[in-house]
Coordinates of C-alpha atoms and ligand atoms in Angstrom, one line a residue:
X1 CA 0.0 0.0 0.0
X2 CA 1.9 3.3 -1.1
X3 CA 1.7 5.9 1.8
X4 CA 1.1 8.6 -0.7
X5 CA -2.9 7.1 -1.2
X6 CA -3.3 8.2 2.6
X7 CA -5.3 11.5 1.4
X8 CA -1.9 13.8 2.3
X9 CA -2.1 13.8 5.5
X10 CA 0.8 11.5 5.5
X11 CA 2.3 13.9 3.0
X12 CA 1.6 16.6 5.7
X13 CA 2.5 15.1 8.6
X14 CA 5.8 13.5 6.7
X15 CA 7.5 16.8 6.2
X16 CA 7.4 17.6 9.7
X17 CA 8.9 13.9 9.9
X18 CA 11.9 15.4 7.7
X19 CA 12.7 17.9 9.9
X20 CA 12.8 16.3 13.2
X21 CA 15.0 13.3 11.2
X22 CA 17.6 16.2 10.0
X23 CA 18.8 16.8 13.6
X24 CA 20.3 13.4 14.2
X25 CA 20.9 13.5 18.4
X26 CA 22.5 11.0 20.6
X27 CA 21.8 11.0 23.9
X28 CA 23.3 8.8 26.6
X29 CA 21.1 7.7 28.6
X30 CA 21.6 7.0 32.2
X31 CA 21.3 3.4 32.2
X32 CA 17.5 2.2 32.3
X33 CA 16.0 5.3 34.4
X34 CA 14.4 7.8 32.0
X35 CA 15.6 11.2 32.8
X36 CA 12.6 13.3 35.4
X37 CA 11.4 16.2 35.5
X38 CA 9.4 18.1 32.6
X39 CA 11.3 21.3 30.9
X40 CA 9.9 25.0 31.9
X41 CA 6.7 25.6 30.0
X42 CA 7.0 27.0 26.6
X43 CA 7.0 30.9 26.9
X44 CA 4.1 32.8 25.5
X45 CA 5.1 34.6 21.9
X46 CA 3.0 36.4 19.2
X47 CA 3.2 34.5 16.4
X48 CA 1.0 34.6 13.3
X49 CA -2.6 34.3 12.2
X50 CA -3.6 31.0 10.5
X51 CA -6.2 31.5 8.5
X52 CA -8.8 28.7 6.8
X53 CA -11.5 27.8 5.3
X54 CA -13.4 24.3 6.5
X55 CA -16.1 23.8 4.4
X56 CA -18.1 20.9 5.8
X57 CA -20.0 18.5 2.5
X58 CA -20.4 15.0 1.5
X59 CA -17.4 13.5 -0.8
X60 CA -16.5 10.9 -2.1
X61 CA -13.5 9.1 -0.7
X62 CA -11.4 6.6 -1.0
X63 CA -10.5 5.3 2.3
X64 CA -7.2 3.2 2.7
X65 CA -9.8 0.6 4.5
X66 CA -11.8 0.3 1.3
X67 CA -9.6 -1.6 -1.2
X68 CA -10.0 1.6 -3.9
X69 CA -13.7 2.0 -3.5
X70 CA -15.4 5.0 -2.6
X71 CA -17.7 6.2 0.7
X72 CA -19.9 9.4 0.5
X73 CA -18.2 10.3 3.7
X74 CA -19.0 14.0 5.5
X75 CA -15.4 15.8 5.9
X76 CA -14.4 19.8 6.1
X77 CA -12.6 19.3 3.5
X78 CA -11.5 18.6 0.0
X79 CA -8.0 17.7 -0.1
X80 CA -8.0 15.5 3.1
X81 CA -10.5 13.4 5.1
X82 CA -9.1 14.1 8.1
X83 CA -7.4 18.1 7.6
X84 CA -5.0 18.7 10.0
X85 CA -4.0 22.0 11.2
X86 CA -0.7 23.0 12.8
X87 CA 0.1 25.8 14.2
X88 CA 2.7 27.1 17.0
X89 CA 2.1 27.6 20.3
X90 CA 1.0 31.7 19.8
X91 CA -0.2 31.6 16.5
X92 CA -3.7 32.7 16.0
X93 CA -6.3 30.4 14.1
X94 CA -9.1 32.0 11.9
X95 CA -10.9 29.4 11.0
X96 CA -14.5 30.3 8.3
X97 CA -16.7 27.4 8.8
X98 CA -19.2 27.0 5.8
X99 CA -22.0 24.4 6.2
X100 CA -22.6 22.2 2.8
X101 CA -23.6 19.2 4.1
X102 CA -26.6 17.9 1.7
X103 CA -29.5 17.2 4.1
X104 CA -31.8 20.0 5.1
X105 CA -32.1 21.2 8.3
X106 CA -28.2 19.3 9.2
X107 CA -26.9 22.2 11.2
X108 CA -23.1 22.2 12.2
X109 CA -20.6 23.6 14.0
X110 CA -17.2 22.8 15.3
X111 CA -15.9 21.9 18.5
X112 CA -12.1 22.8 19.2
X113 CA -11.9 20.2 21.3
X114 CA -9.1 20.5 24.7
X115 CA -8.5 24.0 23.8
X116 CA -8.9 26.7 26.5
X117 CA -10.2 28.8 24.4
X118 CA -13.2 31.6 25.4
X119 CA -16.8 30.0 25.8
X120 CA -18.2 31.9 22.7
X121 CA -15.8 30.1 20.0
X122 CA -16.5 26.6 21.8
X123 CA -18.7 25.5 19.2
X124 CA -21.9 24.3 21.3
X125 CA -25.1 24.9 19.3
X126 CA -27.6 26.9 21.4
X127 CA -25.3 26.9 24.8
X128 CA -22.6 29.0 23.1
X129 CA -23.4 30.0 19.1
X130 CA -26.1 29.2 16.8
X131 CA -26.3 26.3 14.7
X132 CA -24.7 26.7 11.2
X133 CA -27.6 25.5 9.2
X134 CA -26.9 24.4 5.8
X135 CA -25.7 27.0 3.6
X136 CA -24.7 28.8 6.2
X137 CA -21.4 30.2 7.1
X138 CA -20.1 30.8 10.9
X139 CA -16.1 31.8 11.9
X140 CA -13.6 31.3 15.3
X141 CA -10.9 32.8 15.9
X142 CA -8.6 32.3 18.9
X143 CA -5.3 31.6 20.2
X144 CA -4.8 28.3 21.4
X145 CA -2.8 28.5 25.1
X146 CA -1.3 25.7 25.1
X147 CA 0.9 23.4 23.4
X148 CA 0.2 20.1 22.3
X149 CA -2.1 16.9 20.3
X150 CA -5.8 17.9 20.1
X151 CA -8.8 17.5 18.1
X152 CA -12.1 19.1 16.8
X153 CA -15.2 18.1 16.2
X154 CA -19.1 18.9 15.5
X155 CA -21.4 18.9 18.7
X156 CA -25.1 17.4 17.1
X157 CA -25.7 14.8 16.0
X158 CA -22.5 13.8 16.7
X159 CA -23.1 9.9 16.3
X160 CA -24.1 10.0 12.6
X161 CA -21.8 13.4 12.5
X162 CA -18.6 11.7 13.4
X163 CA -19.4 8.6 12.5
X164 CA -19.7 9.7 8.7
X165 CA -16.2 11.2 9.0
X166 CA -16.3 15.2 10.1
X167 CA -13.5 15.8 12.3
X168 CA -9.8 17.4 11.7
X169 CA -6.5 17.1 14.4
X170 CA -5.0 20.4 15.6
X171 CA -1.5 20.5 16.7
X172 CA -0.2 23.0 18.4
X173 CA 3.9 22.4 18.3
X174 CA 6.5 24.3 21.2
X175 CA 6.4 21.7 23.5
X176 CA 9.4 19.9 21.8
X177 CA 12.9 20.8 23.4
X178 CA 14.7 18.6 21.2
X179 CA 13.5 17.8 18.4
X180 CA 12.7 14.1 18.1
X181 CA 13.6 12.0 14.7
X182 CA 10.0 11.6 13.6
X183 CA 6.7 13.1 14.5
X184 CA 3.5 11.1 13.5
X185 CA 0.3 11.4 14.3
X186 CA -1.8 8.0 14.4
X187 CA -5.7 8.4 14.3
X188 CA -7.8 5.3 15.8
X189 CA -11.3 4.9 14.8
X190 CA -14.1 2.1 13.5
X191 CA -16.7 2.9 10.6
X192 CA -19.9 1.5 10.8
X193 CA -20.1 0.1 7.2
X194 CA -22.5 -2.5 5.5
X195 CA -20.7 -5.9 4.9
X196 CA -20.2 -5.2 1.2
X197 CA -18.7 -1.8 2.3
X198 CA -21.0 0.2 0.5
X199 CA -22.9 2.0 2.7
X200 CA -23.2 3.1 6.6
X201 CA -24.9 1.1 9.3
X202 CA -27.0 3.1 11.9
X203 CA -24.4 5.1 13.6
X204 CA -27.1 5.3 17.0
X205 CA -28.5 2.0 18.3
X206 CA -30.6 1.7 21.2
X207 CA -28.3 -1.7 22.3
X208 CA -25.6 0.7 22.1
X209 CA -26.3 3.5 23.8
X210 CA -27.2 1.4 27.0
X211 CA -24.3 -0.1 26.9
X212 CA -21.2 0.6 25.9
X213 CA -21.7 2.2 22.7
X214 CA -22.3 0.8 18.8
X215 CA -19.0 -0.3 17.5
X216 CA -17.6 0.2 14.3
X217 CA -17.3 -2.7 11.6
X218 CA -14.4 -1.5 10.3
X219 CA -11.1 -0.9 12.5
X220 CA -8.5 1.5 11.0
X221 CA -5.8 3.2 12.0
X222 CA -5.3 6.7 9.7
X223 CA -8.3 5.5 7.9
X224 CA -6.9 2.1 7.1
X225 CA -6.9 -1.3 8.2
X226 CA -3.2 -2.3 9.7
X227 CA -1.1 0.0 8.1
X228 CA 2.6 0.3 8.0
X229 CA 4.4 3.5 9.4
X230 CA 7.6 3.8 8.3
X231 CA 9.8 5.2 11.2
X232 CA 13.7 6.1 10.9
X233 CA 15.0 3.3 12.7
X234 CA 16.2 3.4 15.6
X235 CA 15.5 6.8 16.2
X236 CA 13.2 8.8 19.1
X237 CA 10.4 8.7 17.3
X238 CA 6.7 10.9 19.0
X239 CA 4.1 9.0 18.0
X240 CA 0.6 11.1 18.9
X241 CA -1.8 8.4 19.1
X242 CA -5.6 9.9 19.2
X243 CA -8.7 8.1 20.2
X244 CA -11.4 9.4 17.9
X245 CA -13.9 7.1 17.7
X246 CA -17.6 7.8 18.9
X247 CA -17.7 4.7 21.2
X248 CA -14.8 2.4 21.1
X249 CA -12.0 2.2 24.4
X250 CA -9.0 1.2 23.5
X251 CA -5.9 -0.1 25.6
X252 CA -3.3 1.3 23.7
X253 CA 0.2 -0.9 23.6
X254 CA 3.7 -1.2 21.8
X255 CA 5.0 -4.6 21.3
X256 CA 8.6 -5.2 20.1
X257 CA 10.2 -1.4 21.2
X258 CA 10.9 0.3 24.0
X259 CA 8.6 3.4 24.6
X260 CA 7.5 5.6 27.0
X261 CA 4.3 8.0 27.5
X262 CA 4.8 11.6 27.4
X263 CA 1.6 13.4 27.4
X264 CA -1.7 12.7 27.8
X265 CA -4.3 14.9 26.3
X266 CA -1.9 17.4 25.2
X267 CA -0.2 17.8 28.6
X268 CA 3.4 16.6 29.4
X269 CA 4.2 14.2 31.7
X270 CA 7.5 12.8 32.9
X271 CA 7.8 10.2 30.4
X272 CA 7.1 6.7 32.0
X273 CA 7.4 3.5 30.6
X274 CA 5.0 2.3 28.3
X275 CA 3.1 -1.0 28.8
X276 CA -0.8 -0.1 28.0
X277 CA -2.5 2.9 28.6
X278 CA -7.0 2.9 28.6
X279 CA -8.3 5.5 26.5
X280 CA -11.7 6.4 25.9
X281 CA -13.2 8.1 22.9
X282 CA -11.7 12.2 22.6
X283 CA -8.5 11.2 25.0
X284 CA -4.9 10.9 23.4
X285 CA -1.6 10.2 24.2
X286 CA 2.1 10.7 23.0
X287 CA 4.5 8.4 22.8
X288 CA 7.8 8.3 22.5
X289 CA 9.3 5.2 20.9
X290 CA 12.5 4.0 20.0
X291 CA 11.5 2.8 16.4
X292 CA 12.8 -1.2 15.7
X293 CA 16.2 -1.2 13.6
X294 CA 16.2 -1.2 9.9
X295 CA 13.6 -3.3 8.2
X296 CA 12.2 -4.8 12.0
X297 CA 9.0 -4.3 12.8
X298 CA 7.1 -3.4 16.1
X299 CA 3.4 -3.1 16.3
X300 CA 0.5 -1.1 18.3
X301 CA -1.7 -2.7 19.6
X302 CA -5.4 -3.2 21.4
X303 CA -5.0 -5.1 24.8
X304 CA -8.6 -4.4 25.2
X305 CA -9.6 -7.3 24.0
X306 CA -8.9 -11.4 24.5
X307 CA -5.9 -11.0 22.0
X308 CA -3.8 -8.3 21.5
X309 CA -5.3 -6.4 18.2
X310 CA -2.6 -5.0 15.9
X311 CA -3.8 -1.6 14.6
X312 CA -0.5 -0.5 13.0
X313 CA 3.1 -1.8 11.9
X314 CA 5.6 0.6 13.0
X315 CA 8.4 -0.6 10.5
X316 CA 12.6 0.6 11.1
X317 CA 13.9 2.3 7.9
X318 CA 17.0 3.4 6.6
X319 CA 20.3 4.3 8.8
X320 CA 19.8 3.9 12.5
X321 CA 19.5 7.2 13.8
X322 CA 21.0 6.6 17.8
X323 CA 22.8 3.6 19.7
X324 CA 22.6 4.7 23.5
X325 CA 19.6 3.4 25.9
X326 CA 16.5 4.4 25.9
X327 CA 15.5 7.9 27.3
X328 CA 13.5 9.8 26.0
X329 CA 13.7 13.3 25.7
X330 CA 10.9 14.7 28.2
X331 CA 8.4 17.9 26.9
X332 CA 7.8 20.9 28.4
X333 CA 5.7 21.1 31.0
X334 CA 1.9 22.6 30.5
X335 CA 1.0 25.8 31.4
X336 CA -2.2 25.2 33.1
X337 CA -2.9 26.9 36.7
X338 CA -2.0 24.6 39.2
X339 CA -5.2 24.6 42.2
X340 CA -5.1 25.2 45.4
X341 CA -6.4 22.3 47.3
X342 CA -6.6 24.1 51.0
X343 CA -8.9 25.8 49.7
X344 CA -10.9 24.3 47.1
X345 CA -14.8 23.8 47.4
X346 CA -16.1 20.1 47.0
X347 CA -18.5 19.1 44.2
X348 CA -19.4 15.3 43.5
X349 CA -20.5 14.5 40.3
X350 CA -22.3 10.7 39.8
X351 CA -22.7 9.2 36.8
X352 CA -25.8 6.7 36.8
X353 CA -28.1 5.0 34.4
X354 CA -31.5 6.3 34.4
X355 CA -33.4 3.1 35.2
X356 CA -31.7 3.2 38.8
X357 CA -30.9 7.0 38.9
X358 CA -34.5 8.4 38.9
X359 CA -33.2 11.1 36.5
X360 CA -35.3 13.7 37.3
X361 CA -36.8 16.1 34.5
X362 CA -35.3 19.7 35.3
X363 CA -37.3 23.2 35.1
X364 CA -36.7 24.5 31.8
X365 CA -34.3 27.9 31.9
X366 CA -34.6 30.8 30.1
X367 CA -32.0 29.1 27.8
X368 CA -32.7 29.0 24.3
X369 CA -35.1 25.8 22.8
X370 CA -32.8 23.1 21.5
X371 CA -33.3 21.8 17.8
X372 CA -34.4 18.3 17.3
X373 CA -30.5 17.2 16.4
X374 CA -29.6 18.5 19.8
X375 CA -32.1 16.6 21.9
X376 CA -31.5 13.5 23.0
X377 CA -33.0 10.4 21.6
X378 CA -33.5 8.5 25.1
X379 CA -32.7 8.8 28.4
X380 CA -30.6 6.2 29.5
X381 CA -28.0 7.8 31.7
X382 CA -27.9 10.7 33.9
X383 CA -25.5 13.2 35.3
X384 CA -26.2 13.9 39.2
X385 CA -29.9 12.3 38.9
X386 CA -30.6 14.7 36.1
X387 CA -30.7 13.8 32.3
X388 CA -29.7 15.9 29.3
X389 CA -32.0 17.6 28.8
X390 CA -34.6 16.9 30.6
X391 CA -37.8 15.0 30.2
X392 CA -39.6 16.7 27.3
X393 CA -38.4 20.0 28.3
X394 CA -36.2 20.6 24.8
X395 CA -34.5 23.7 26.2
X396 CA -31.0 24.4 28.0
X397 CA -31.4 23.0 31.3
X398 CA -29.8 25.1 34.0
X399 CA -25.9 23.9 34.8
X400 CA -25.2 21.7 36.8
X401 CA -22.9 23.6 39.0
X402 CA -22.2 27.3 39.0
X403 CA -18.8 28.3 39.9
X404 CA -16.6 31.2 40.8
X405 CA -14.2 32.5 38.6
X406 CA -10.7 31.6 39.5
X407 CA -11.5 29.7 42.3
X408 CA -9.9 26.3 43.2
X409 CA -12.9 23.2 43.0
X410 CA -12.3 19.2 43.3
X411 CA -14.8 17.7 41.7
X412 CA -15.3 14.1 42.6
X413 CA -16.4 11.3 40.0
X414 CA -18.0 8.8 40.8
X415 CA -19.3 6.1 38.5
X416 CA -22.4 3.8 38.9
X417 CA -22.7 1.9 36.2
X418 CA -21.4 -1.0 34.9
X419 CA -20.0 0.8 32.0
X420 CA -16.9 2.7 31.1
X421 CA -17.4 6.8 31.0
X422 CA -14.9 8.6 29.0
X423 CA -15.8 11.8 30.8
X424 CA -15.3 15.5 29.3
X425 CA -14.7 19.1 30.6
X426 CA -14.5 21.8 28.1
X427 CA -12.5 25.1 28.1
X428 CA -10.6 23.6 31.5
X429 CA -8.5 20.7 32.0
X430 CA -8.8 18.5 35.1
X431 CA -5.9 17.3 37.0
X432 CA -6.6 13.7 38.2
X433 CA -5.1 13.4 41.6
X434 CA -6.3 9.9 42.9
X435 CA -8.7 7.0 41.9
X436 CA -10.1 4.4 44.1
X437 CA -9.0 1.6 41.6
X438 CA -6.0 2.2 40.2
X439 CA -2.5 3.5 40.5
X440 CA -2.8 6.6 37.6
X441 CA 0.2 9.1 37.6
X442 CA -0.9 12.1 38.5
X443 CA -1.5 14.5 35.1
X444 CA -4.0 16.9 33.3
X445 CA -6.2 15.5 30.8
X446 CA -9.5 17.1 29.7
X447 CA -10.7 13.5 29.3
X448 CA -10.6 11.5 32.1
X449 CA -11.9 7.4 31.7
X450 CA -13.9 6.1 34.7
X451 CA -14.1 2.4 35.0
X452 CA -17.6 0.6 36.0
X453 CA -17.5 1.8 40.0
X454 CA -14.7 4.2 40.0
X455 CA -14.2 7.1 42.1
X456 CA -11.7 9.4 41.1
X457 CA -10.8 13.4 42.7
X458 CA -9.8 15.8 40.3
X459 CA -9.0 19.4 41.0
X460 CA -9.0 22.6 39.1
X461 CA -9.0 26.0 38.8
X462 CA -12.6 27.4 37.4
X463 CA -10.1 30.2 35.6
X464 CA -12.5 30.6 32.3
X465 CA -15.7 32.0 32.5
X466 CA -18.5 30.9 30.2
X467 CA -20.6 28.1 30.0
X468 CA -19.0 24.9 29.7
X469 CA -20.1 21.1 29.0
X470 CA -18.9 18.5 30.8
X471 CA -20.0 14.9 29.8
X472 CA -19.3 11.4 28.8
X473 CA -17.3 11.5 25.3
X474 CA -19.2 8.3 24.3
X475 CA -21.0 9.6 21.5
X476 CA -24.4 7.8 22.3
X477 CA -24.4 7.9 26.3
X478 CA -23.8 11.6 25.6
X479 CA -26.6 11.8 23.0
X480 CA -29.0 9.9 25.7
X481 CA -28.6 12.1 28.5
X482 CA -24.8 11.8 29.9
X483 CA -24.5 15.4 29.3
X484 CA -24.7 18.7 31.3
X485 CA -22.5 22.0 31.4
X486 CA -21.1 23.8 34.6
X487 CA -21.1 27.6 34.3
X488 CA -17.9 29.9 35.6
X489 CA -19.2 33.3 36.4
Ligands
LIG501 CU1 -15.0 16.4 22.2 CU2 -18.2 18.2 24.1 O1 -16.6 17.2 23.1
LIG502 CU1 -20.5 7.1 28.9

């Protein structure tokens, strides 16, 4: 399979792959420890403005996965299935959105999902823009904060939304200190296709959405099934590894190479060795590996299932790039507000199925009325007792929590169900201090997976005012009432 098919976003992503192989680096590494400690925080610059145009429409593409035939799949744009946009840390995007999609009454918008940005370019129809309607046109414009591997995505109808194609990667680069000998990015996600491939299967299912969401048919990796990534071989290769599928967890391995994870959503962490790491729909990671010598092989994998699942070959090529032990070269540290935990308020949040939950319908508020692709289908789960949106009521409901601006909060979450909640903060990031079920380093993600009757404490600082959603990031719990916002006055 010639990597040039992938759509460009190979070609993109290999040129940045050039320039991190021209600096060829040895490091000596001290033995098997990996060097501590994260590098100062990038300082902030003024860099450019980015501008683009997304232009959401159905096209016809030829996905890697679908031996040379096409899929009417929804993208934002022409040239690539899955756009990428890269910018520095300080660089200003300016992004037109125009909405082309082919069925009336499809609104659109996009959510810039991870990014701090303010409320009003967060892309929530009704809660913080209007819905782009077809034919209509909307824009954003903001600076991202802070470095590192994020995503975006449409917030209706996200089910048959994503699940037809429409998202992009954002990448926002300054967190390096050393350049490393490749950078790739690689995309997980299933697509619901008919067995002949020609067509989409429901993208909602009622089995799904009460359980743990309607899998894909089709696994692919950078939209194909197993494919090979060429790395320089044995170099320090970053391998940004992004969970974007509407419903699928993954348990994210390396056999055959040493590496190590550096970030997680974004955010640096001291890099720790590698042996699986649990992500839920919207969370990413980034790993460093030391890529297999010329011509070897190693593989990612899915431990999340009775066999390891390979979803990509990582294949060593051309002149091996470094001989010392492995130690990969740690990022810089994020540049989120650290809370204060003397003196942070307490919130709990519980995540329950409605059947047990007695998800109570809420008074309406003066919020706007919510268009039918923003309502939810059902109400199967529930976000403290109360269901998105609310029995019948079909407008905002009023936030779940209101907090002060600046102010320090631990918010506890507490699952109870049997399933697993991939749950999601926007504008903030959460800093997961402790779970009651596993041993987790302590790091910032603005995804954070609960397991079937986990507790975990997270802590933040309530620094961006707005009004911000916060719920499970599997597509069809979200779309059947796992869904609320807290508001930062
Ligand atoms: Cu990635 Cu509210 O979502
Ligand atoms: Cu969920």
């Amino acid at each position: 399979m010639s990597r040039r098919k992938e759509l460009g976003r190979r070609a993109f992503l290999g040129g940045v792959a050039a320039l991190g192989g021209a600096a060829i680096l040895s490091r000596v590494g001290p033995g098997r420890a990996f060097a501590t400690g994260l590098s100062p925080p990038a300082a902030p610059r003024v860099g450019r403005t980015v501008t683009l145009h997304l232009v959401a429409a159905e096209r016809a593409v030829k996905l890697p996965c679908l031996a040379g035939r096409e899929l009417p799949l929804w993208t934002f744009s022409e040239s690539d299935w899955l756009p990428v946009i890269r910018i520095d840390l300080g660089d200003r995007l300016l992004v037109r959105l125009s909405n082309r999609l082919p069925r009336p009454g499809e609104h659109t918008s996009i959510h810039w999902h991870g990014i701090r940005l303010p409320n009003d370019q967060d892309g929530v129809p009704y809660l913080t823009q209007e819905p782009v309607e077809p034919g209509e046109d909307c824009s954003y414009s903001f600076t991202p904060p802070d470095t590192g591997t994020f995503f975006f995505h449409t917030h209706c109808n996200t089910a048959e939304q994503l699940g037809r194609g429409l998202a992009g990667l954002l990448i926002v680069d300054g967190d390096a200190v050393e350049p490393y000998d490749s950078d790739e990015a690689i995309v997980l996600r299933d697509w619901r296709l008919t067995e002949n491939k020609a067509g989409f299967l429901p993208f909602y299912t009622e089995e799904g959405a009460v359980r743990a969401g309607t899998f894909g048919t089709v696994r692919t990796a950078n939209g194909a099934v197993v494919p090979e990534i060429p790395l320089p071989a044995s170099g320090d290769c970053r391998l940004r590894v992004l969970n974007i599928d509407p419903a699928r967890v993954v348990e994210m391995g390396i056999r055959g190479a040493d590496a190590a994870l550096a970030a997680i959503d974004g955010v640096a962490i001291p890099p720790v060795p590698l042996r699986s790491w649990r992500m839920g729909p919207a969370m990413r990671a980034d790993v460093v590996i030391r890529a297999p010598r010329e011509n070897e092989t190693a593989m990612l994998v899915d431990y999340f299932a009775p066999e390891p699942v390979p979803l990509a070959r990582l294949v060593g090529r051309g002149a091996a790039r470094r001989t010392g032990a492995f130690d990969p070269a740690p990022l810089r540290a994020g540049r989120m507000p650290d809370p204060d935990l003397k003196d942070a308020e307490r919130l709990t949040f519980e995540f329950t199925p409605t059947a047990t939950g007695q998800a109570v319908a809420r008074a309406a508020d003066s919020g706007a009325a919510l268009g039918a692709l923003c309502l939810a289908n059902d109400s199967f789960w529930a976000i403290n007792r109360a269901a998105w949106p609310g029995h019948g009521a079909g407008r905002i409901p009023p936030p779940l929590a209101v907090l002060q601006r600046d102010r320090s909060y631990i918010f506890e979450l507490v699952n109870r169900t049997k399933q697993q909640h991939p749950i999601h903060i926007h504008g903030h990031h959460l800093k997961l201090l402790k779970s009651n079920k596993r041993d987790l380093p302590v790091h910032r993600a603005d995804t954070l997976l609960l397991y079937p009757d986990e507790r975990i404490e997270t802590a933040f600082v309530a620094d961006n005012p707005g009004n911000w959603m916060f719920h499970c990031h599997i597509v069809e719990h979200q779309e059947s009432g796992m869904m609320g916002y807290v508001r930062v006055l």
